[in-house]
Short mmCIF file of C-alpha atoms in Angstrom, two decimals:
data_model
loop_
_atom_site.label_atom_id
_atom_site.label_comp_id
_atom_site.label_asym_id
_atom_site.label_seq_id
_atom_site.Cartn_x
_atom_site.Cartn_y
_atom_site.Cartn_z
CA UNK C 1104 -51.76 8.01 -24.04
CA UNK C 1105 -52.10 6.26 -20.77
CA UNK C 1106 -49.61 3.64 -19.85
CA UNK C 1107 -46.85 4.81 -22.24
CA UNK C 1108 -43.49 4.09 -20.70
CA UNK C 1109 -41.02 6.97 -20.28
CA UNK C 1110 -37.63 6.68 -21.88
CA UNK C 1111 -34.95 6.26 -19.30
CA UNK C 1112 -31.69 7.70 -20.86
CA UNK C 1113 -29.46 6.56 -18.03
CA UNK C 1114 -30.67 2.91 -18.27
CA UNK C 1115 -30.40 2.98 -22.02
CA UNK C 1116 -26.86 4.15 -21.69
CA UNK C 1117 -25.92 1.52 -19.21
CA UNK C 1118 -27.41 -1.19 -21.50
CA UNK C 1119 -25.34 0.03 -24.36
CA UNK C 1120 -22.13 0.12 -22.21
CA UNK C 1121 -22.76 -3.39 -21.11
CA UNK C 1122 -23.35 -4.43 -24.81
CA UNK C 1123 -20.14 -2.77 -25.83
CA UNK C 1124 -21.89 -0.31 -28.16
CA UNK C 1125 -20.26 2.70 -26.46
CA UNK C 1126 -17.51 3.00 -23.88
CA UNK C 1127 -18.26 4.19 -20.32
CA UNK C 1128 -16.24 7.32 -21.11
CA UNK C 1129 -18.85 8.46 -23.56
CA UNK C 1130 -21.53 8.78 -20.96
CA UNK C 1131 -23.21 12.03 -19.89
CA UNK C 1132 -21.34 14.70 -17.88
CA UNK C 1133 -22.63 15.16 -14.46
CA UNK C 1134 -21.40 15.72 -10.89
CA UNK C 1135 -21.54 12.74 -8.65
CA UNK C 1136 -24.01 13.93 -5.94
CA UNK C 1137 -24.58 11.95 -2.81
CA UNK C 1138 -21.89 9.62 -3.25
CA UNK C 1139 -19.18 8.80 -0.73
CA UNK C 1140 -16.67 10.86 -2.54
CA UNK C 1141 -17.88 14.33 -3.35
CA UNK C 1142 -14.52 15.34 -4.81
CA UNK C 1143 -15.34 13.33 -7.92
CA UNK C 1144 -16.96 14.46 -11.10
CA UNK C 1145 -18.02 12.49 -14.08
CA UNK C 1146 -16.73 13.75 -17.56
CA UNK C 1147 -17.01 12.44 -21.10
CA UNK C 1148 -13.99 12.18 -23.24
CA UNK C 1149 -13.41 10.50 -26.64
CA UNK C 1150 -10.63 8.07 -26.54
CA UNK C 1151 -8.93 6.24 -29.38
CA UNK C 1152 -10.08 2.60 -29.56
CA UNK C 1153 -6.54 1.29 -28.96
CA UNK C 1154 -6.23 3.32 -25.79
CA UNK C 1155 -9.81 2.26 -24.60
CA UNK C 1156 -8.82 -1.35 -25.17
CA UNK C 1157 -5.55 -1.00 -23.36
CA UNK C 1158 -7.26 0.70 -20.35
CA UNK C 1159 -9.80 -2.14 -20.07
CA UNK C 1160 -7.06 -4.82 -20.31
CA UNK C 1161 -4.96 -3.09 -17.70
CA UNK C 1162 -7.90 -2.73 -15.38
CA UNK C 1163 -8.71 -6.44 -15.77
CA UNK C 1164 -5.09 -7.61 -15.18
CA UNK C 1165 -4.84 -5.42 -12.20
CA UNK C 1166 -8.31 -6.41 -10.93
CA UNK C 1167 -9.42 -2.78 -10.60
CA UNK C 1168 -12.21 -0.87 -12.16
CA UNK C 1169 -11.71 1.66 -14.99
CA UNK C 1170 -12.18 4.71 -12.84
CA UNK C 1171 -9.31 3.54 -10.51
CA UNK C 1172 -7.04 2.64 -13.43
CA UNK C 1173 -7.69 5.98 -15.31
CA UNK C 1174 -7.22 8.01 -12.15
CA UNK C 1175 -3.91 6.27 -11.27
CA UNK C 1176 -2.61 6.77 -14.71
CA UNK C 1177 -3.65 10.44 -14.88
CA UNK C 1178 -2.20 11.07 -11.36
CA UNK C 1179 1.18 9.77 -12.57
CA UNK C 1180 1.15 11.69 -15.75
CA UNK C 1181 -0.04 14.92 -14.09
CA UNK C 1182 2.17 14.61 -11.05
CA UNK C 1183 3.83 17.98 -11.57
CA UNK C 1184 0.47 19.75 -12.07
CA UNK C 1185 -1.12 18.29 -8.98
CA UNK C 1186 1.30 19.87 -6.50
#
């Protein structure tokens, strides 16, 4: 079957995220390799819809991306465990 296009899972996921079909938090689990910050990992967690909506609204109001918003909230909530 010459000329048959390969399925690009990452591109399909990004299209679904942009279309609002799934949240970015439902993406695949993988280590961030070759990025500026090698201390980061990508994880997948299921969030309640109201929490996801509140996180997105908070990020928009603070003009930050979701990663920064979630990391900040988790750092505040896990302060005693991060010592």
